Amino acid sequence: MTLEIAAKEVVCTRTRWQSTATVRVRHASVDLGHAVLEAPLAVTAHPTPFTTSGGTLLDETVLSGSGAVRVVSVQGVDAAHLVLTDTDLSDCLFSGGFHLDQLRLEGRATLASTPTGWHRKGIAPVRWTRRRTLAEEHHWRAQTAGQPPVSAGTPPEPRRWRTGPHHPDPARTPDPDDVAALYRQLRKVFEDAKNEPGAADFYYGECEMRRHDRTGTPTAERRLLWAYWLLSGYGLRAGRALGWLAAAMLATIVLLMAFGLPAASPKQEVTGTVPPGGGTVTFVIDKQDPKNSTRDRFSSKRFDKALSVTLNSVVFRSSGQDLTTTGTYIEMTSRILEPALLALAVLAIRGRIKR
């Protein structure tokens, strides 16, 4: 069966599809909530106006918009039989669906993004990382942020999280544990389609929900996720990792110039004892302990040495420079921390550009 529909709204709630069907839609918001699919069902956004049996174009003047199709719910649907092509999923509810990891998204699937611009959280400014998000995350964040409800039909504001149909009721809003499971299942849809950037966004969303989940995620795991998010955006934000790497290198240089470099290169000393009656003379060759400088610590020459030590630490090499005891520990710490930050940055770049 093939259906061609140009409408404002298509409601297929609790319908039963017993054979293969294709639904070509224009303009409409499609609700498939709790539909029973016994055979493959394809919902496709048709790019051009339909033609009538007489060969003339269907009059769509009563329908506003560009013809884009929005799927608003697949709740309770066995998604193993569902194919969505060129649809807008910005407000689609996936919670309660089955086999979401087997859903097929063809063509261009549009998802809601995070709010734009800078915001204030307490006294600190906050800017959300741009990524694809599920409607359920929007609803949970809007509910926890205490956003006021928005009347039906009001277009979403780019600078705010989208409110859900049951806003602000926490009992009917999916919590982070539920949303993390949705991200985990739908991430596989992008991975199967070889869409690594899309899968990366859903991995980021899953980690975000686990980081905020105070019931299903242990405290130690949440702390690790906080550190992973802060250092590199879960291994997906190269700019953040490179920023921390630059800060770590700058701190290493300053600490080495202040406490790590000796005032002068230690000189070798030779000591020995001549027996009174002559005979074999024994010499002991030793080197003075490096001593920190008490003045002119921040000179260009010391900066050059500190930079050399730091750059070698990034690639996990020893610089061979003479260092004080404090400087040795500073170099050891930088040789562990800075290569790890560099690796996170490389991993993040690879995750964003791989196709």
mmCIF file of C-alpha atoms in Angstrom:
data_model
loop_
_atom_site.group_PDB
_atom_site.id
_atom_site.type_symbol
_atom_site.label_atom_id
_atom_site.label_comp_id
_atom_site.label_asym_id
_atom_site.label_seq_id
_atom_site.Cartn_x
_atom_site.Cartn_y
_atom_site.Cartn_z
ATOM 1 C CA MET A 1 0.000 0.000 0.000
ATOM 2 C CA THR A 2 1.203 3.497 -0.817
ATOM 3 C CA LEU A 3 -0.344 6.612 0.716
ATOM 4 C CA GLU A 4 0.337 10.128 -0.519
ATOM 5 C CA ILE A 5 -0.820 12.749 1.943
ATOM 6 C CA ALA A 6 -0.537 16.520 2.010
ATOM 7 C CA ALA A 7 -1.955 17.655 5.330
ATOM 8 C CA LYS A 8 -1.276 19.661 8.430
ATOM 9 C CA GLU A 9 -1.400 16.616 10.692
ATOM 10 C CA VAL A 10 -1.406 12.837 10.213
ATOM 11 C CA VAL A 11 -2.386 10.836 13.287
ATOM 12 C CA CYS A 12 -1.697 7.096 13.149
ATOM 13 C CA THR A 13 -1.957 6.467 16.879
ATOM 14 C CA ARG A 14 -2.665 2.794 17.718
ATOM 15 C CA THR A 15 -3.074 1.814 14.080
ATOM 16 C CA ARG A 16 -2.131 -1.675 12.886
ATOM 17 C CA TRP A 17 -0.076 -2.157 9.705
ATOM 18 C CA GLN A 18 -0.295 -5.773 8.531
ATOM 19 C CA SER A 19 1.534 -5.442 5.198
ATOM 20 C CA THR A 20 4.371 -3.426 3.700
ATOM 21 C CA ALA A 21 3.405 0.219 3.300
ATOM 22 C CA THR A 22 4.915 3.510 2.153
ATOM 23 C CA VAL A 23 3.528 6.810 3.393
ATOM 24 C CA ARG A 24 4.666 9.842 1.397
ATOM 25 C CA VAL A 25 3.852 13.007 3.269
ATOM 26 C CA ARG A 26 4.091 16.748 2.779
ATOM 27 C CA HIS A 27 3.759 19.517 5.374
ATOM 28 C CA ALA A 28 2.378 17.227 8.084
ATOM 29 C CA SER A 29 3.362 16.326 11.612
ATOM 30 C CA VAL A 30 3.100 12.546 11.825
ATOM 31 C CA ASP A 31 2.167 10.793 15.073
ATOM 32 C CA LEU A 32 2.932 7.048 15.075
ATOM 33 C CA GLY A 33 2.515 6.594 18.812
ATOM 34 C CA HIS A 34 1.795 2.978 19.832
ATOM 35 C CA ALA A 35 1.217 1.859 16.238
ATOM 36 C CA VAL A 36 1.600 -1.890 15.657
ATOM 37 C CA LEU A 37 3.898 -2.683 12.719
ATOM 38 C CA GLU A 38 3.731 -6.273 11.485
ATOM 39 C CA ALA A 39 5.577 -5.424 8.244
ATOM 40 C CA PRO A 40 7.985 -2.678 7.097
ATOM 41 C CA LEU A 41 6.559 0.841 7.132
ATOM 42 C CA ALA A 42 8.360 3.732 5.409
ATOM 43 C CA VAL A 43 7.470 7.354 6.184
ATOM 44 C CA THR A 44 8.991 9.655 3.578
ATOM 45 C CA ALA A 45 8.977 13.407 3.133
ATOM 46 C CA HIS A 46 7.983 14.011 -0.499
ATOM 47 C CA PRO A 47 10.078 16.824 -2.002
ATOM 48 C CA THR A 48 7.557 18.138 -4.593
ATOM 49 C CA PRO A 49 3.780 18.643 -4.647
ATOM 50 C CA PHE A 50 1.703 15.616 -5.531
ATOM 51 C CA THR A 51 -0.125 15.340 -8.833
ATOM 52 C CA THR A 52 -3.769 14.388 -9.174
ATOM 53 C CA SER A 53 -5.065 11.571 -11.332
ATOM 54 C CA GLY A 54 -5.612 14.160 -14.066
ATOM 55 C CA GLY A 55 -1.932 15.102 -14.077
ATOM 56 C CA THR A 56 -2.315 18.525 -12.420
ATOM 57 C CA LEU A 57 -0.449 19.610 -9.328
ATOM 58 C CA LEU A 58 -2.293 19.250 -6.061
ATOM 59 C CA ASP A 59 -3.324 22.620 -4.652
ATOM 60 C CA GLU A 60 -1.431 23.104 -1.352
ATOM 61 C CA THR A 61 -2.153 26.777 -0.826
ATOM 62 C CA VAL A 62 -4.129 25.999 2.341
ATOM 63 C CA LEU A 63 -1.018 24.422 3.851
ATOM 64 C CA SER A 64 1.731 26.736 5.025
ATOM 65 C CA GLY A 65 5.424 25.989 5.228
ATOM 66 C CA SER A 66 8.040 24.467 2.964
ATOM 67 C CA GLY A 67 6.576 20.988 2.887
ATOM 68 C CA ALA A 68 8.876 19.604 5.614
ATOM 69 C CA VAL A 69 7.586 16.585 7.519
ATOM 70 C CA ARG A 70 7.838 16.292 11.300
ATOM 71 C CA VAL A 71 7.569 12.965 13.113
ATOM 72 C CA VAL A 72 6.376 13.775 16.622
ATOM 73 C CA SER A 73 6.171 10.334 18.247
ATOM 74 C CA VAL A 74 7.239 6.723 17.834
ATOM 75 C CA GLN A 75 6.433 5.851 21.446
ATOM 76 C CA GLY A 76 5.466 2.229 21.924
ATOM 77 C CA VAL A 77 6.418 1.341 18.324
ATOM 78 C CA ASP A 78 8.536 -1.657 17.338
ATOM 79 C CA ALA A 79 11.082 0.348 15.343
ATOM 80 C CA ALA A 80 12.607 -2.749 13.725
ATOM 81 C CA HIS A 81 10.042 -2.341 10.912
ATOM 82 C CA LEU A 82 10.208 1.467 10.648
ATOM 83 C CA VAL A 83 12.069 3.571 8.072
ATOM 84 C CA LEU A 84 12.082 7.386 8.277
ATOM 85 C CA THR A 85 13.371 9.346 5.279
ATOM 86 C CA ASP A 86 14.139 13.095 5.181
ATOM 87 C CA THR A 87 12.088 13.773 8.305
ATOM 88 C CA ASP A 88 12.363 16.349 11.077
ATOM 89 C CA LEU A 89 12.846 14.568 14.415
ATOM 90 C CA SER A 90 13.409 17.690 16.516
ATOM 91 C CA ASP A 91 10.303 17.039 18.650
ATOM 92 C CA CYS A 92 10.045 13.283 18.158
ATOM 93 C CA LEU A 93 9.427 11.254 21.323
ATOM 94 C CA PHE A 94 11.292 7.930 21.326
ATOM 95 C CA SER A 95 10.723 6.911 24.944
ATOM 96 C CA GLY A 96 8.833 3.630 25.239
ATOM 97 C CA GLY A 97 9.819 2.457 21.751
ATOM 98 C CA PHE A 98 11.146 -1.046 21.090
ATOM 99 C CA HIS A 99 14.209 -2.095 19.080
ATOM 100 C CA LEU A 100 15.218 1.517 18.561
ATOM 101 C CA ASP A 101 18.702 0.335 17.622
ATOM 102 C CA GLN A 102 17.140 -1.229 14.495
ATOM 103 C CA LEU A 103 15.384 1.940 13.332
ATOM 104 C CA ARG A 104 16.498 3.115 9.901
ATOM 105 C CA LEU A 105 17.055 6.811 9.224
ATOM 106 C CA GLU A 106 17.496 7.538 5.534
ATOM 107 C CA GLY A 107 18.354 10.796 3.813
ATOM 108 C CA ARG A 108 18.575 13.892 5.978
ATOM 109 C CA ALA A 109 17.280 13.469 9.527
ATOM 110 C CA THR A 110 16.953 16.778 11.381
ATOM 111 C CA LEU A 111 17.373 16.796 15.153
ATOM 112 C CA ALA A 112 17.089 19.572 17.697
ATOM 113 C CA SER A 113 20.260 21.375 18.699
ATOM 114 C CA THR A 114 21.344 22.753 22.046
ATOM 115 C CA PRO A 115 20.437 26.354 22.950
ATOM 116 C CA THR A 116 22.547 29.024 21.307
ATOM 117 C CA GLY A 117 24.489 31.872 22.887
ATOM 118 C CA TRP A 118 25.782 32.444 26.399
ATOM 119 C CA HIS A 119 23.685 31.790 29.504
ATOM 120 C CA ARG A 120 24.086 32.307 33.222
ATOM 121 C CA LYS A 121 24.168 29.367 35.637
ATOM 122 C CA GLY A 122 24.412 30.869 39.077
ATOM 123 C CA ILE A 123 27.195 33.438 38.698
ATOM 124 C CA ALA A 124 29.109 31.527 36.015
ATOM 125 C CA PRO A 125 28.573 32.067 32.275
ATOM 126 C CA VAL A 126 27.634 28.900 30.366
ATOM 127 C CA ARG A 127 27.660 28.108 26.664
ATOM 128 C CA TRP A 128 26.239 24.791 25.459
ATOM 129 C CA THR A 129 28.292 22.701 23.044
ATOM 130 C CA ARG A 130 26.589 22.508 19.641
ATOM 131 C CA ARG A 131 25.352 18.964 18.987
ATOM 132 C CA ARG A 132 22.349 16.918 17.903
ATOM 133 C CA THR A 133 19.998 16.187 20.796
ATOM 134 C CA LEU A 134 16.853 14.197 21.521
ATOM 135 C CA ALA A 135 13.610 15.872 22.499
ATOM 136 C CA GLU A 136 13.618 13.937 25.785
ATOM 137 C CA GLU A 137 16.861 15.641 26.852
ATOM 138 C CA HIS A 138 15.351 19.027 26.041
ATOM 139 C CA HIS A 139 12.278 18.231 28.136
ATOM 140 C CA TRP A 140 14.329 17.060 31.135
ATOM 141 C CA ARG A 141 16.674 20.071 31.040
ATOM 142 C CA ALA A 142 13.761 22.495 30.637
ATOM 143 C CA GLN A 143 12.025 20.870 33.606
ATOM 144 C CA THR A 144 15.104 20.954 35.872
ATOM 145 C CA ALA A 145 15.907 24.531 34.831
ATOM 146 C CA GLY A 146 12.412 25.616 35.866
ATOM 147 C CA GLN A 147 11.510 27.098 32.501
ATOM 148 C CA PRO A 148 7.911 28.332 32.237
ATOM 149 C CA PRO A 149 5.541 26.280 30.055
ATOM 150 C CA VAL A 150 5.039 27.368 26.456
ATOM 151 C CA SER A 151 1.614 27.468 24.836
ATOM 152 C CA ALA A 152 0.884 24.969 22.062
ATOM 153 C CA GLY A 153 1.809 26.157 18.581
ATOM 154 C CA THR A 154 4.492 28.551 19.804
ATOM 155 C CA PRO A 155 7.694 28.101 17.769
ATOM 156 C CA PRO A 156 10.712 27.027 19.861
ATOM 157 C CA GLU A 157 13.203 29.661 20.949
ATOM 158 C CA PRO A 158 16.779 28.911 19.799
ATOM 159 C CA ARG A 159 18.185 30.183 23.105
ATOM 160 C CA ARG A 160 16.076 27.904 25.337
ATOM 161 C CA TRP A 161 15.479 24.214 25.885
ATOM 162 C CA ARG A 162 12.232 22.912 24.392
ATOM 163 C CA THR A 163 9.497 22.074 26.885
ATOM 164 C CA GLY A 164 7.678 18.750 26.730
ATOM 165 C CA PRO A 165 3.961 17.968 26.463
ATOM 166 C CA HIS A 166 3.778 17.294 30.236
ATOM 167 C CA HIS A 167 6.016 20.171 31.339
ATOM 168 C CA PRO A 168 6.786 20.792 34.191
ATOM 169 C CA ASP A 169 5.580 17.488 35.718
ATOM 170 C CA PRO A 170 8.744 15.535 36.752
ATOM 171 C CA ALA A 171 6.809 12.268 37.071
ATOM 172 C CA ARG A 172 5.926 12.330 33.358
ATOM 173 C CA THR A 173 9.263 13.666 32.121
ATOM 174 C CA PRO A 174 11.978 11.069 31.286
ATOM 175 C CA ASP A 175 14.893 11.203 33.728
ATOM 176 C CA PRO A 176 18.594 11.073 32.726
ATOM 177 C CA ASP A 177 18.754 7.280 33.128
ATOM 178 C CA ASP A 178 15.950 6.824 30.570
ATOM 179 C CA VAL A 179 17.405 9.383 28.161
ATOM 180 C CA ALA A 180 20.877 7.789 28.340
ATOM 181 C CA ALA A 181 19.353 4.463 27.254
ATOM 182 C CA LEU A 182 17.667 6.186 24.284
ATOM 183 C CA TYR A 183 20.951 7.787 23.205
ATOM 184 C CA ARG A 184 22.730 4.429 23.541
ATOM 185 C CA GLN A 185 20.230 2.627 21.309
ATOM 186 C CA LEU A 186 19.915 5.332 18.677
ATOM 187 C CA ARG A 187 23.688 5.805 18.499
ATOM 188 C CA LYS A 188 23.861 2.403 16.854
ATOM 189 C CA VAL A 189 21.562 3.683 14.086
ATOM 190 C CA PHE A 190 24.193 6.276 13.110
ATOM 191 C CA GLU A 191 27.043 3.800 13.512
ATOM 192 C CA ASP A 192 25.332 1.307 11.178
ATOM 193 C CA ALA A 193 24.893 4.114 8.650
ATOM 194 C CA LYS A 194 28.629 4.973 8.953
ATOM 195 C CA ASN A 195 27.705 8.442 10.188
ATOM 196 C CA GLU A 196 30.458 8.892 12.766
ATOM 197 C CA PRO A 197 29.761 12.592 13.588
ATOM 198 C CA GLY A 198 26.111 11.758 14.298
ATOM 199 C CA ALA A 199 27.132 8.792 16.451
ATOM 200 C CA ALA A 200 29.633 11.043 18.271
ATOM 201 C CA ASP A 201 26.887 13.529 19.166
ATOM 202 C CA PHE A 202 24.717 10.738 20.582
ATOM 203 C CA TYR A 203 27.679 9.327 22.534
ATOM 204 C CA TYR A 204 28.173 12.833 23.974
ATOM 205 C CA GLY A 205 24.477 12.965 24.893
ATOM 206 C CA GLU A 206 24.636 9.550 26.550
ATOM 207 C CA CYS A 207 27.636 10.593 28.655
ATOM 208 C CA GLU A 208 25.919 13.857 29.575
ATOM 209 C CA MET A 209 22.876 12.006 30.871
ATOM 210 C CA ARG A 210 25.007 9.520 32.819
ATOM 211 C CA ARG A 211 26.956 12.440 34.321
ATOM 212 C CA HIS A 212 23.717 14.001 35.602
ATOM 213 C CA ASP A 213 22.095 10.725 36.670
ATOM 214 C CA ARG A 214 22.171 10.600 40.479
ATOM 215 C CA THR A 215 20.241 7.339 40.804
ATOM 216 C CA GLY A 216 21.522 4.886 38.186
ATOM 217 C CA THR A 217 25.169 6.043 37.932
ATOM 218 C CA PRO A 218 27.531 5.447 40.896
ATOM 219 C CA THR A 219 29.141 8.508 42.439
ATOM 220 C CA ALA A 220 32.688 7.445 41.490
ATOM 221 C CA GLU A 221 31.647 6.934 37.873
ATOM 222 C CA ARG A 222 29.949 10.326 37.780
ATOM 223 C CA ARG A 223 33.133 11.973 39.069
ATOM 224 C CA LEU A 224 35.155 10.278 36.347
ATOM 225 C CA LEU A 225 32.623 11.482 33.779
ATOM 226 C CA TRP A 226 32.881 15.029 35.156
ATOM 227 C CA ALA A 227 36.680 14.914 34.729
ATOM 228 C CA TYR A 228 36.380 13.385 31.245
ATOM 229 C CA TRP A 229 33.875 16.081 30.247
ATOM 230 C CA LEU A 230 35.981 18.891 31.706
ATOM 231 C CA LEU A 231 39.238 17.804 30.068
ATOM 232 C CA SER A 232 38.071 16.856 26.581
ATOM 233 C CA GLY A 233 34.286 16.793 26.272
ATOM 234 C CA TYR A 234 34.244 12.972 26.539
ATOM 235 C CA GLY A 235 37.077 12.714 24.024
ATOM 236 C CA LEU A 236 35.048 14.601 21.394
ATOM 237 C CA ARG A 237 36.010 18.257 21.848
ATOM 238 C CA ALA A 238 39.511 18.809 20.489
ATOM 239 C CA GLY A 239 39.514 22.515 21.321
ATOM 240 C CA ARG A 240 38.932 21.808 25.001
ATOM 241 C CA ALA A 241 41.733 19.239 25.164
ATOM 242 C CA LEU A 242 44.124 21.538 23.283
ATOM 243 C CA GLY A 243 43.236 24.386 25.616
ATOM 244 C CA TRP A 244 44.078 22.293 28.670
ATOM 245 C CA LEU A 245 47.279 21.133 26.936
ATOM 246 C CA ALA A 246 48.332 24.740 26.321
ATOM 247 C CA ALA A 247 47.521 25.635 29.940
ATOM 248 C CA ALA A 248 49.497 22.646 31.241
ATOM 249 C CA MET A 249 52.484 23.542 29.054
ATOM 250 C CA LEU A 250 52.393 27.159 30.210
ATOM 251 C CA ALA A 251 52.208 26.082 33.871
ATOM 252 C CA THR A 252 55.124 23.677 33.330
ATOM 253 C CA ILE A 253 57.260 26.407 31.772
ATOM 254 C CA VAL A 254 56.542 28.842 34.615
ATOM 255 C CA LEU A 255 57.209 26.231 37.315
ATOM 256 C CA LEU A 256 60.448 25.120 35.678
ATOM 257 C CA MET A 257 61.698 28.696 35.370
ATOM 258 C CA ALA A 258 60.792 29.398 38.999
ATOM 259 C CA PHE A 259 61.859 26.182 40.719
ATOM 260 C CA GLY A 260 63.121 23.568 38.248
ATOM 261 C CA LEU A 261 66.156 24.961 36.463
ATOM 262 C CA PRO A 262 69.463 25.265 38.347
ATOM 263 C CA ALA A 263 71.337 28.530 38.530
ATOM 264 C CA ALA A 264 74.168 26.984 36.520
ATOM 265 C CA SER A 265 74.991 23.615 35.073
ATOM 266 C CA PRO A 266 76.614 21.498 37.822
ATOM 267 C CA LYS A 267 80.381 21.060 37.389
ATOM 268 C CA GLN A 268 82.162 17.779 37.798
ATOM 269 C CA GLU A 269 84.488 17.547 40.811
ATOM 270 C CA VAL A 270 87.473 15.219 41.172
ATOM 271 C CA THR A 271 88.682 14.354 44.673
ATOM 272 C CA GLY A 272 91.389 11.905 45.707
ATOM 273 C CA THR A 273 93.893 10.954 48.414
ATOM 274 C CA VAL A 274 97.679 10.640 47.958
ATOM 275 C CA PRO A 275 99.176 8.115 50.383
ATOM 276 C CA PRO A 276 102.024 9.641 52.513
ATOM 277 C CA GLY A 277 104.503 7.022 51.399
ATOM 278 C CA GLY A 278 103.472 7.129 47.753
ATOM 279 C CA GLY A 279 101.630 4.425 45.865
ATOM 280 C CA THR A 280 98.262 4.242 44.107
ATOM 281 C CA VAL A 281 96.187 7.400 44.014
ATOM 282 C CA THR A 282 92.365 6.994 44.023
ATOM 283 C CA PHE A 283 90.189 9.677 42.449
ATOM 284 C CA VAL A 284 86.412 10.108 42.926
ATOM 285 C CA ILE A 285 84.516 11.962 40.188
ATOM 286 C CA ASP A 286 81.248 13.525 41.357
ATOM 287 C CA LYS A 287 78.872 16.258 40.334
ATOM 288 C CA GLN A 288 77.449 19.029 42.460
ATOM 289 C CA ASP A 289 73.754 18.950 43.315
ATOM 290 C CA PRO A 290 71.789 21.410 41.101
ATOM 291 C CA LYS A 291 70.842 24.547 42.997
ATOM 292 C CA ASN A 292 67.916 26.761 42.123
ATOM 293 C CA SER A 293 68.544 30.320 41.065
ATOM 294 C CA THR A 294 67.845 33.053 43.585
ATOM 295 C CA ARG A 295 67.617 35.840 41.031
ATOM 296 C CA ASP A 296 66.825 36.395 37.354
ATOM 297 C CA ARG A 297 64.626 33.313 37.288
ATOM 298 C CA PHE A 298 62.472 34.543 34.417
ATOM 299 C CA SER A 299 65.113 35.331 31.831
ATOM 300 C CA SER A 300 64.972 34.515 28.123
ATOM 301 C CA LYS A 301 67.702 31.893 28.485
ATOM 302 C CA ARG A 302 65.827 30.077 31.247
ATOM 303 C CA PHE A 303 62.605 30.333 29.224
ATOM 304 C CA ASP A 304 64.322 28.632 26.279
ATOM 305 C CA LYS A 305 65.461 25.774 28.501
ATOM 306 C CA ALA A 306 62.046 25.421 30.143
ATOM 307 C CA LEU A 307 60.339 25.390 26.732
ATOM 308 C CA SER A 308 62.695 22.648 25.543
ATOM 309 C CA VAL A 309 61.894 20.491 28.582
ATOM 310 C CA THR A 310 58.150 21.064 28.156
ATOM 311 C CA LEU A 311 58.046 20.278 24.418
ATOM 312 C CA ASN A 312 59.963 17.061 25.004
ATOM 313 C CA SER A 313 57.518 16.136 27.764
ATOM 314 C CA VAL A 314 54.557 16.446 25.364
ATOM 315 C CA VAL A 315 55.993 13.699 23.169
ATOM 316 C CA PHE A 316 57.032 11.671 26.238
ATOM 317 C CA ARG A 317 60.769 12.245 25.904
ATOM 318 C CA SER A 318 63.401 13.304 28.386
ATOM 319 C CA SER A 319 65.029 16.625 27.580
ATOM 320 C CA GLY A 320 68.432 15.726 29.064
ATOM 321 C CA GLN A 321 68.553 19.079 30.880
ATOM 322 C CA ASP A 322 70.000 19.296 34.374
ATOM 323 C CA LEU A 323 67.118 19.954 36.769
ATOM 324 C CA THR A 324 66.686 20.491 40.472
ATOM 325 C CA THR A 325 64.846 17.872 42.520
ATOM 326 C CA THR A 326 61.654 19.905 42.222
ATOM 327 C CA GLY A 327 62.205 20.279 38.496
ATOM 328 C CA THR A 328 62.603 16.515 38.092
ATOM 329 C CA TYR A 329 59.184 15.937 39.656
ATOM 330 C CA ILE A 330 57.672 18.704 37.522
ATOM 331 C CA GLU A 331 59.054 17.051 34.392
ATOM 332 C CA MET A 332 57.780 13.618 35.481
ATOM 333 C CA THR A 333 54.287 15.010 36.029
ATOM 334 C CA SER A 334 54.230 16.792 32.672
ATOM 335 C CA ARG A 335 55.441 13.641 30.871
ATOM 336 C CA ILE A 336 52.337 11.844 32.160
ATOM 337 C CA LEU A 337 49.718 14.589 31.856
ATOM 338 C CA GLU A 338 50.589 16.393 28.628
ATOM 339 C CA PRO A 339 50.861 13.348 26.295
ATOM 340 C CA ALA A 340 47.462 12.208 27.638
ATOM 341 C CA LEU A 341 45.920 15.592 26.759
ATOM 342 C CA LEU A 342 47.510 15.477 23.300
ATOM 343 C CA ALA A 343 46.092 11.980 22.759
ATOM 344 C CA LEU A 344 42.614 13.167 23.785
ATOM 345 C CA ALA A 345 42.828 16.038 21.291
ATOM 346 C CA VAL A 346 43.874 13.696 18.464
ATOM 347 C CA LEU A 347 41.078 11.276 19.393
ATOM 348 C CA ALA A 348 38.540 14.098 19.370
ATOM 349 C CA ILE A 349 39.624 15.320 15.931
ATOM 350 C CA ARG A 350 39.448 11.785 14.545
ATOM 351 C CA GLY A 351 35.958 11.277 15.982
ATOM 352 C CA ARG A 352 34.634 14.474 14.345
ATOM 353 C CA ILE A 353 36.053 13.988 10.839
ATOM 354 C CA LYS A 354 35.767 10.210 10.388
ATOM 355 C CA ARG A 355 33.097 9.114 7.932
#
